[in-house]
Coordinates of N, CA and C in Angstrom, one line a residue:
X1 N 117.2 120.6 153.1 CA 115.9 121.2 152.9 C 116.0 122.7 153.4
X2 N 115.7 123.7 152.4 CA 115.1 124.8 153.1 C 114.3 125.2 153.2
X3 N 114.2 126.8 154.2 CA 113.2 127.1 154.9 C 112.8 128.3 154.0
X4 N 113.4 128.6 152.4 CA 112.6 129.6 151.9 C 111.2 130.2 152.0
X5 N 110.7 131.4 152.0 CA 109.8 131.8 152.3 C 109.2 132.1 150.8
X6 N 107.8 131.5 150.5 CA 107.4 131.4 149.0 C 107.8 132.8 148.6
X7 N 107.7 134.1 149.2 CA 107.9 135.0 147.9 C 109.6 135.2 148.1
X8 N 110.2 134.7 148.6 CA 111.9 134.2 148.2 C 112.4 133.3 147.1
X9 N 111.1 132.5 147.2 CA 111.8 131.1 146.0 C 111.4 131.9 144.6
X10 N 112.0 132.8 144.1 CA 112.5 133.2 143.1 C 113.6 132.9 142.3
X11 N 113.4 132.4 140.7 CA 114.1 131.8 140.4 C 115.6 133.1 140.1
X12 N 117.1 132.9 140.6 CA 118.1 133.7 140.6 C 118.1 134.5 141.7
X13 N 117.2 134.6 142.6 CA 117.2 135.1 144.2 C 118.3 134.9 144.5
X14 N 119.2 135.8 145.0 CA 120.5 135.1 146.0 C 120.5 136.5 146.8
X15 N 120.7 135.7 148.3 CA 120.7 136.8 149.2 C 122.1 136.9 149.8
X16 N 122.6 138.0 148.8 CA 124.5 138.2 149.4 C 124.8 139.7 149.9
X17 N 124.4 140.2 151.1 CA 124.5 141.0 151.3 C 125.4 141.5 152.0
X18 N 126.1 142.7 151.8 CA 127.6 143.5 152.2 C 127.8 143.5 154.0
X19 N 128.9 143.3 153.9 CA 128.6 143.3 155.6 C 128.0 144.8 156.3
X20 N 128.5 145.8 155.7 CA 127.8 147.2 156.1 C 126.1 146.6 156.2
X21 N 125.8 146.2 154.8 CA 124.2 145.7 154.4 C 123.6 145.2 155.9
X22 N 124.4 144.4 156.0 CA 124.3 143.2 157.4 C 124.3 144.1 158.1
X23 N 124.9 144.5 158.8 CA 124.9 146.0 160.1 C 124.2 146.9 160.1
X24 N 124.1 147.6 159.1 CA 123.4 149.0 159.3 C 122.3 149.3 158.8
X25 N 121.7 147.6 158.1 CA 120.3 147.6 157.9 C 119.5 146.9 158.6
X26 N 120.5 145.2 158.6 CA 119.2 144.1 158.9 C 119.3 144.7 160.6
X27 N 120.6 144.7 160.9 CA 121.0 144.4 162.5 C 120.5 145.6 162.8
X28 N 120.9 147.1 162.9 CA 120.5 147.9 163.2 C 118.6 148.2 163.1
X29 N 118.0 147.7 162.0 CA 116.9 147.9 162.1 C 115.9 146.8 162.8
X30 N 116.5 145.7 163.0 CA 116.3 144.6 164.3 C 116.6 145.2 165.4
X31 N 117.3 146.0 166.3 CA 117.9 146.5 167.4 C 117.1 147.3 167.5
X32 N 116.1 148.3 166.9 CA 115.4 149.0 166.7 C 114.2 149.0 167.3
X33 N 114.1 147.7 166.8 CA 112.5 146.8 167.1 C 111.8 146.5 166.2
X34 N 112.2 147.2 164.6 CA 111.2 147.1 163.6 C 111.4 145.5 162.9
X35 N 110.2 144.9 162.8 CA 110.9 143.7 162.1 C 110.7 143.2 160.8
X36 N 111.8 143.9 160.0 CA 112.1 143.7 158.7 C 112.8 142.0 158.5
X37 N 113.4 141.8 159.5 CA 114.0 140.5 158.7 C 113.6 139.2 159.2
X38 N 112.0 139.4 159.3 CA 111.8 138.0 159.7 C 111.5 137.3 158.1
X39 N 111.1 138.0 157.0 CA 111.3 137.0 156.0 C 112.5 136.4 155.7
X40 N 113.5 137.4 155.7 CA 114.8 136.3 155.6 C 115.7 136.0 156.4
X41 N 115.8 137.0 157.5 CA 116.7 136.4 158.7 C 115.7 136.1 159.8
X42 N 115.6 134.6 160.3 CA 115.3 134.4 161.6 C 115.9 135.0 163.5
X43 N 115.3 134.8 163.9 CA 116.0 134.7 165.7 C 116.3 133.2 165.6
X44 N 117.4 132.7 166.3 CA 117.6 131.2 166.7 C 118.8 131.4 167.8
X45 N 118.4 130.5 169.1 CA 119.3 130.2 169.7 C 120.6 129.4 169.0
X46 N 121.8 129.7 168.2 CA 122.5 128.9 167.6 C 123.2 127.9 168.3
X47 N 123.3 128.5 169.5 CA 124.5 127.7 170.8 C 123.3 126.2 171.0
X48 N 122.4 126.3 170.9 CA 121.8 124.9 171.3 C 121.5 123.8 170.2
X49 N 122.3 124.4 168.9 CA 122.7 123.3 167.9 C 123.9 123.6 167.3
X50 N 124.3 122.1 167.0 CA 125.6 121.9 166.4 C 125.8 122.4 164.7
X51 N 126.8 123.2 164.2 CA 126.6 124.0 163.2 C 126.1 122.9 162.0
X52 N 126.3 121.9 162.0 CA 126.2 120.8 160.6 C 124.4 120.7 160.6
X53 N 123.6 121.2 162.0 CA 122.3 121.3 161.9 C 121.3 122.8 161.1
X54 N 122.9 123.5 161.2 CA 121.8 125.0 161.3 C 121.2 125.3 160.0
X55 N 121.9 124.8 158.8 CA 121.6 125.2 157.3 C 119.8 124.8 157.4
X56 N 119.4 123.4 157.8 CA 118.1 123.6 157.9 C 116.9 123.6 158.8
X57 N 117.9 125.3 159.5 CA 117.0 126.1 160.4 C 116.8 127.4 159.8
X58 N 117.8 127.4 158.9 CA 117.9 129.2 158.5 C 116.2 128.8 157.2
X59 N 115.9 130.4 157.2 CA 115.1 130.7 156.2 C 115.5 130.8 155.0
X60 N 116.7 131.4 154.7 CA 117.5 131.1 153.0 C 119.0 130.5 153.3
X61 N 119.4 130.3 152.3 CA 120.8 130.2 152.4 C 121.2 128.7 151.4
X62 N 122.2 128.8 150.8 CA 123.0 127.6 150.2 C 123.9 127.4 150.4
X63 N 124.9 128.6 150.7 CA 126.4 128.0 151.0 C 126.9 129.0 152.5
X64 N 126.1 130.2 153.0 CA 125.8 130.7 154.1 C 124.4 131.2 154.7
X65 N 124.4 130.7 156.0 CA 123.0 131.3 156.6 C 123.2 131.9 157.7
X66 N 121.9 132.8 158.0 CA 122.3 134.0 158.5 C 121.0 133.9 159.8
X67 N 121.6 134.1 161.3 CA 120.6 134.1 162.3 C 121.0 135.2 163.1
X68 N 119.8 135.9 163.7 CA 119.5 136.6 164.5 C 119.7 136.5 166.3
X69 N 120.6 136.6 167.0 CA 120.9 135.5 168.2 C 120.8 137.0 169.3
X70 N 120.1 136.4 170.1 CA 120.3 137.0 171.7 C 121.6 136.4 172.4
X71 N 122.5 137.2 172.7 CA 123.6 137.1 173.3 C 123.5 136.5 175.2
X72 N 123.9 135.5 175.3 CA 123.6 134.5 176.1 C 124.9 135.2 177.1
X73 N 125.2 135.8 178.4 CA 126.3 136.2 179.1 C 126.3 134.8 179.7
X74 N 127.6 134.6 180.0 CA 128.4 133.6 181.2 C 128.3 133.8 182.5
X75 N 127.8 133.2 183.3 CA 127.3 133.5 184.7 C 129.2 133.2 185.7
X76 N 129.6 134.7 185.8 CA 130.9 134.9 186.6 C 131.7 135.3 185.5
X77 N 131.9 135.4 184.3 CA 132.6 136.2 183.3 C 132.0 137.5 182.7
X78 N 132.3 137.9 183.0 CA 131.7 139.6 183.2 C 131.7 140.0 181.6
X79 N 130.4 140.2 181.4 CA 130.6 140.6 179.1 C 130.9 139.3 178.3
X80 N 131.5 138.4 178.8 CA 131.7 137.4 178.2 C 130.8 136.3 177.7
X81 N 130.1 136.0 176.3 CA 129.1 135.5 176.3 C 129.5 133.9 176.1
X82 N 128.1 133.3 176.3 CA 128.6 131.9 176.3 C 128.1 131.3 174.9
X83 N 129.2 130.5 174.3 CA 129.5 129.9 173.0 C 129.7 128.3 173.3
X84 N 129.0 127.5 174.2 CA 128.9 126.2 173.6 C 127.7 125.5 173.5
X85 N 128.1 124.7 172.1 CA 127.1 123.9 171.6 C 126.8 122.9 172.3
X86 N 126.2 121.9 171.5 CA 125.9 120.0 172.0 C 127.2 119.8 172.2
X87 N 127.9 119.7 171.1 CA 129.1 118.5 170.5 C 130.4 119.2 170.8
X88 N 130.2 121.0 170.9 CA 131.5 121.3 170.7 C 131.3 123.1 171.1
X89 N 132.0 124.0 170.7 CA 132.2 125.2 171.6 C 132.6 126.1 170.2
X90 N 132.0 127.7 169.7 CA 133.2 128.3 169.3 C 133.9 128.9 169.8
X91 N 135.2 129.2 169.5 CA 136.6 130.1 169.2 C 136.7 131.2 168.9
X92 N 136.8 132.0 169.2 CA 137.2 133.7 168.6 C 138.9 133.0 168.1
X93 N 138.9 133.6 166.5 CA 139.8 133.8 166.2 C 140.1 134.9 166.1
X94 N 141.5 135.6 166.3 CA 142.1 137.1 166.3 C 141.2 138.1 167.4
X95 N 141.3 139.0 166.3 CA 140.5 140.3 167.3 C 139.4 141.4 166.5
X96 N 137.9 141.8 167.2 CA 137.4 142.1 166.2 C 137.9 143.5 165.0
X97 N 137.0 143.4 164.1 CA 137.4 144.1 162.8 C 136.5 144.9 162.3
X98 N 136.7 146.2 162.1 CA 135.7 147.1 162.3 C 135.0 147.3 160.8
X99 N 133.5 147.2 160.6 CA 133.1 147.7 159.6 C 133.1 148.8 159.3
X100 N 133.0 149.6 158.2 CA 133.1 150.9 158.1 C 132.1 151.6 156.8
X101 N 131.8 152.4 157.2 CA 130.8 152.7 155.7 C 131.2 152.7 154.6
X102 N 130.6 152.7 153.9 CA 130.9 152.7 152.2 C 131.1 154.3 151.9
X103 N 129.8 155.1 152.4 CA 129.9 156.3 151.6 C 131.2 157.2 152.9
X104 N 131.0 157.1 153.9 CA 132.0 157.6 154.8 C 132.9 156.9 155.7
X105 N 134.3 156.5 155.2 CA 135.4 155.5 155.5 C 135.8 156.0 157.2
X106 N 135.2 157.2 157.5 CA 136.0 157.0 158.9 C 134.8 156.6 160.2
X107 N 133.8 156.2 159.1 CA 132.4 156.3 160.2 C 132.0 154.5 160.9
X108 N 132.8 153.9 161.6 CA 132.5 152.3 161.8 C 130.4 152.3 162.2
X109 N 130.3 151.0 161.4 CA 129.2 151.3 161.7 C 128.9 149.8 162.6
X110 N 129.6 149.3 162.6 CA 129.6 147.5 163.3 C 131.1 146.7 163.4
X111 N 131.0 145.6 164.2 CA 132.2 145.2 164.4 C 131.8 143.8 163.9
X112 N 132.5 142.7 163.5 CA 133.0 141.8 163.3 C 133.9 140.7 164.1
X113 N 133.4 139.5 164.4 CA 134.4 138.8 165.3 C 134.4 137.4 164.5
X114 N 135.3 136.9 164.2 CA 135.4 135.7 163.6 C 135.9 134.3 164.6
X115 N 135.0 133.5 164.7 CA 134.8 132.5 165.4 C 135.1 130.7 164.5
X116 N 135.4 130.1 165.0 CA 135.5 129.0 164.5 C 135.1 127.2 165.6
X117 N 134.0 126.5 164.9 CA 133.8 125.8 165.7 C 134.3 124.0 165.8
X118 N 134.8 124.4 167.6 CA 135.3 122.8 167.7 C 135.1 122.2 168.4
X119 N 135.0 120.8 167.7 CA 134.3 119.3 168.5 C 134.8 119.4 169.8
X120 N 134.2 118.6 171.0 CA 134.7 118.0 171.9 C 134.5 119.7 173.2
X121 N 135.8 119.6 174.2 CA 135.7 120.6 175.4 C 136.6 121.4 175.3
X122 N 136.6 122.4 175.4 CA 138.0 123.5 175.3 C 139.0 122.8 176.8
X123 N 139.8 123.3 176.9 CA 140.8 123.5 175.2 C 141.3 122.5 174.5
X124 N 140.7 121.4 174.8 CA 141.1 120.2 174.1 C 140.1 119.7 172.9
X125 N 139.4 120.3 172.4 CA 138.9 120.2 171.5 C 139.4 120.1 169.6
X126 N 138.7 119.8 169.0 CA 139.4 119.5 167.6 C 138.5 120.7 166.4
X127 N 139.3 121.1 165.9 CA 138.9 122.5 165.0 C 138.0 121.8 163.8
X128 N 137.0 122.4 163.6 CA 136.1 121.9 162.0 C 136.5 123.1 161.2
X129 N 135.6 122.4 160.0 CA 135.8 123.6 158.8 C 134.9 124.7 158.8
X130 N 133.5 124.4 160.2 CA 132.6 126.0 160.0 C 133.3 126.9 160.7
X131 N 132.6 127.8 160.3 CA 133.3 129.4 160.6 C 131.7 130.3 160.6
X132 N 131.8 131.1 161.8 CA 131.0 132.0 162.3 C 131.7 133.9 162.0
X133 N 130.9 134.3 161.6 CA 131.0 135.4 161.4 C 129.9 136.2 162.4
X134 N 130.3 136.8 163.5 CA 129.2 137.4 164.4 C 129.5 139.3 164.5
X135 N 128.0 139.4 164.0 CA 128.5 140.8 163.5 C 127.8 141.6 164.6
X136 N 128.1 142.3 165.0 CA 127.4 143.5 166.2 C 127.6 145.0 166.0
X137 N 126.7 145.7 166.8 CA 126.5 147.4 166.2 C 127.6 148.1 167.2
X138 N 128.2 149.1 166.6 CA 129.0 149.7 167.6 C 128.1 150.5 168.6
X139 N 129.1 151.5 169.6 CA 128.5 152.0 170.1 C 128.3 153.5 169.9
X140 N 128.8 153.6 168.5 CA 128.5 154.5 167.6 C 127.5 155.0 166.8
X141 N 126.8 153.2 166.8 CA 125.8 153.2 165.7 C 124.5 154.0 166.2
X142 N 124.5 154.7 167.3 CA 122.9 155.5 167.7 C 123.6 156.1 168.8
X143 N 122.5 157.6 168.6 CA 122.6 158.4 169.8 C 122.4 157.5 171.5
X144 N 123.4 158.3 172.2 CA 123.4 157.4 173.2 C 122.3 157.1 174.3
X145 N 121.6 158.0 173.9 CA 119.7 158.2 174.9 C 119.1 156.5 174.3
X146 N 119.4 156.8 172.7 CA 118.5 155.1 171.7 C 119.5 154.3 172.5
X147 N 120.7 154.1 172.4 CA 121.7 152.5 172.5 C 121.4 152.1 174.3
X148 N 120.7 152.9 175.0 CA 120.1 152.3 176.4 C 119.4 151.4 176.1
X149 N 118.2 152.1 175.3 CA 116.9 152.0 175.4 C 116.8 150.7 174.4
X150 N 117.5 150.2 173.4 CA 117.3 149.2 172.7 C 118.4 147.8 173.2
X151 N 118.2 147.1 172.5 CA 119.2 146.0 172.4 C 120.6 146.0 171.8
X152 N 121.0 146.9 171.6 CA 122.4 147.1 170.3 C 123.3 146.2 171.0
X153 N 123.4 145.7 172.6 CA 124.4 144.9 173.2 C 124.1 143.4 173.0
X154 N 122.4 143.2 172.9 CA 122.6 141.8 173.5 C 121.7 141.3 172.1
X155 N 121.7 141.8 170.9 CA 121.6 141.0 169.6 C 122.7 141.0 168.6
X156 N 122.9 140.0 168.3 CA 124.2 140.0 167.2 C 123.5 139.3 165.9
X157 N 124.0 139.3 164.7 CA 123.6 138.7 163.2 C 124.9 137.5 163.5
X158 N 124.6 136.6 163.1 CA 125.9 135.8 162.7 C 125.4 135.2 161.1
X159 N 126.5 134.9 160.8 CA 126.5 134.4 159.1 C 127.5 133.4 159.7
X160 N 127.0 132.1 159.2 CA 127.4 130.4 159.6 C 128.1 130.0 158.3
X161 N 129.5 129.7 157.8 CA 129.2 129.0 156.5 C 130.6 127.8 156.8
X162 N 130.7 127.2 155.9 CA 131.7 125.9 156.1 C 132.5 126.2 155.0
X163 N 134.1 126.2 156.1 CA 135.2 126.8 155.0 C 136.0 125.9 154.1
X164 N 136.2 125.9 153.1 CA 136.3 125.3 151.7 C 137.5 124.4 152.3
X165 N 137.4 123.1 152.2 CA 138.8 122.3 152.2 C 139.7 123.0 150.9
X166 N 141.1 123.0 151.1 CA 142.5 123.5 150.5 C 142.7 122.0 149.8
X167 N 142.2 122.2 147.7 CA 143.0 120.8 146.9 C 143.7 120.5 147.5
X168 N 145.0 121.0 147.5 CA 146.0 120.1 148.1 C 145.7 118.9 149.3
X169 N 145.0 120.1 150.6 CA 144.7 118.9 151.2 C 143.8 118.0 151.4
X170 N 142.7 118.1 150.0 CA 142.4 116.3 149.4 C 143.1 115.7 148.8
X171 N 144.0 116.5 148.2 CA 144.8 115.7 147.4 C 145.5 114.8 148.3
X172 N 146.3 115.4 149.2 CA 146.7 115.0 150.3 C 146.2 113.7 151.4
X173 N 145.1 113.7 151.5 CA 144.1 112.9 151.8 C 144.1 111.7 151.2
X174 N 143.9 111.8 149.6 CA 143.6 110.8 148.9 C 144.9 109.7 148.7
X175 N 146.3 110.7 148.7 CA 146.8 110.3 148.8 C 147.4 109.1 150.1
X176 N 147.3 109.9 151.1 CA 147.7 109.3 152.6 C 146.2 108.0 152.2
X177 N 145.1 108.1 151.9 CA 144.3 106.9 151.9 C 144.9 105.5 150.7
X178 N 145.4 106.3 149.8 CA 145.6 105.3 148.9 C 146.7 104.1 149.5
X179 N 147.5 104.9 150.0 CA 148.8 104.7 150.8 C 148.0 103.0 151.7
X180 N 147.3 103.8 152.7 CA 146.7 102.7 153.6 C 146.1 101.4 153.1
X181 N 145.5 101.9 152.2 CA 144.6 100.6 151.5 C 145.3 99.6 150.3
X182 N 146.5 100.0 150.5 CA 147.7 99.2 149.2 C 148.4 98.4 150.1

């Protein structure tokens, strides 16, 4: 079920927008205060549901949805925010990855951190196929008098989506099942 907003349910609507798009419009003009994206992007605490619930929380989305999150700090991890769910915790995979403009390549306008979520308790937990994309403003993105005065630290955009199983390994699957049940 979604949470389209009637003048969204347009028929060929697809809301795919560039990650710059994501940064230096929705996020940046959310950090601002102005609120452009409550038709399509919500606020949701994500960390207090498990990702297989979020698709119907978001306001659009089919195969990604996209929330608005106040950045939750860890009480004794200094900057370090807290990422666990009901069932399970995300992962930062790698290291973040800088957006950069379109019309001017040396100008980052947001960073990127790619997350992945898994069942159970760190570090013994089991990896799923969602994937979080948590996108945040540099500290580039506004004169430094504005980035006091607003939120640019403690709102992030995340884009939620569930990463494609690899044929092979259904094939794989189907195989190792066929195996068992002969």
């Amino acid at each position: 079920m979604e949470n389209i907003t009637p003048e969204l349910a347009l028929p060929g609507f697809r809301f795919h927008p560039t990650e710059e798009e994501l940064v230096d419009y929705y996020l940046k003009e959310t950090a601002l205060g102005k609120n452009l994206q409550s038709v399509i992007i919500g606020f949701l605490n994500i960390y207090e549901h498990d990702p297989w619930d979020l698709p119907g929380l978001a306001k659009i989305g089919e195969r990604e949805w996209y929330f608005f999150v106040r950045r939750d700090k860890r009480s004794g991890h200094v900057g370090k925010p807290n990422r666990r769910a009901e069932k399970g915790y995300w992962k930062a995979t790698g290291s973040d990855r800088q957006i950069r403009c379109l019309k001017k390549p040396k100008k980052t306008v947001g960073l990127r951190k790619t997350l992945v979520f898994y069942t159970g308790k760190a570090p013994k937990g089991c990896r799923t196929d969602w994937v979080m994309n948590e996108y945040r403003l540099s500290s580039t993105s506004f004169p430094r008098v504005l980035a006091s005065a607003y939120l640019i630290e403690d709102i992030v955009l995340c884009k939620i989506y569930r990463k494609a199983t690899p044929l092979r390994v259904l094939e794989q699957r189907a195989e190792e099942h066929a195996t068992r049940t002969s």
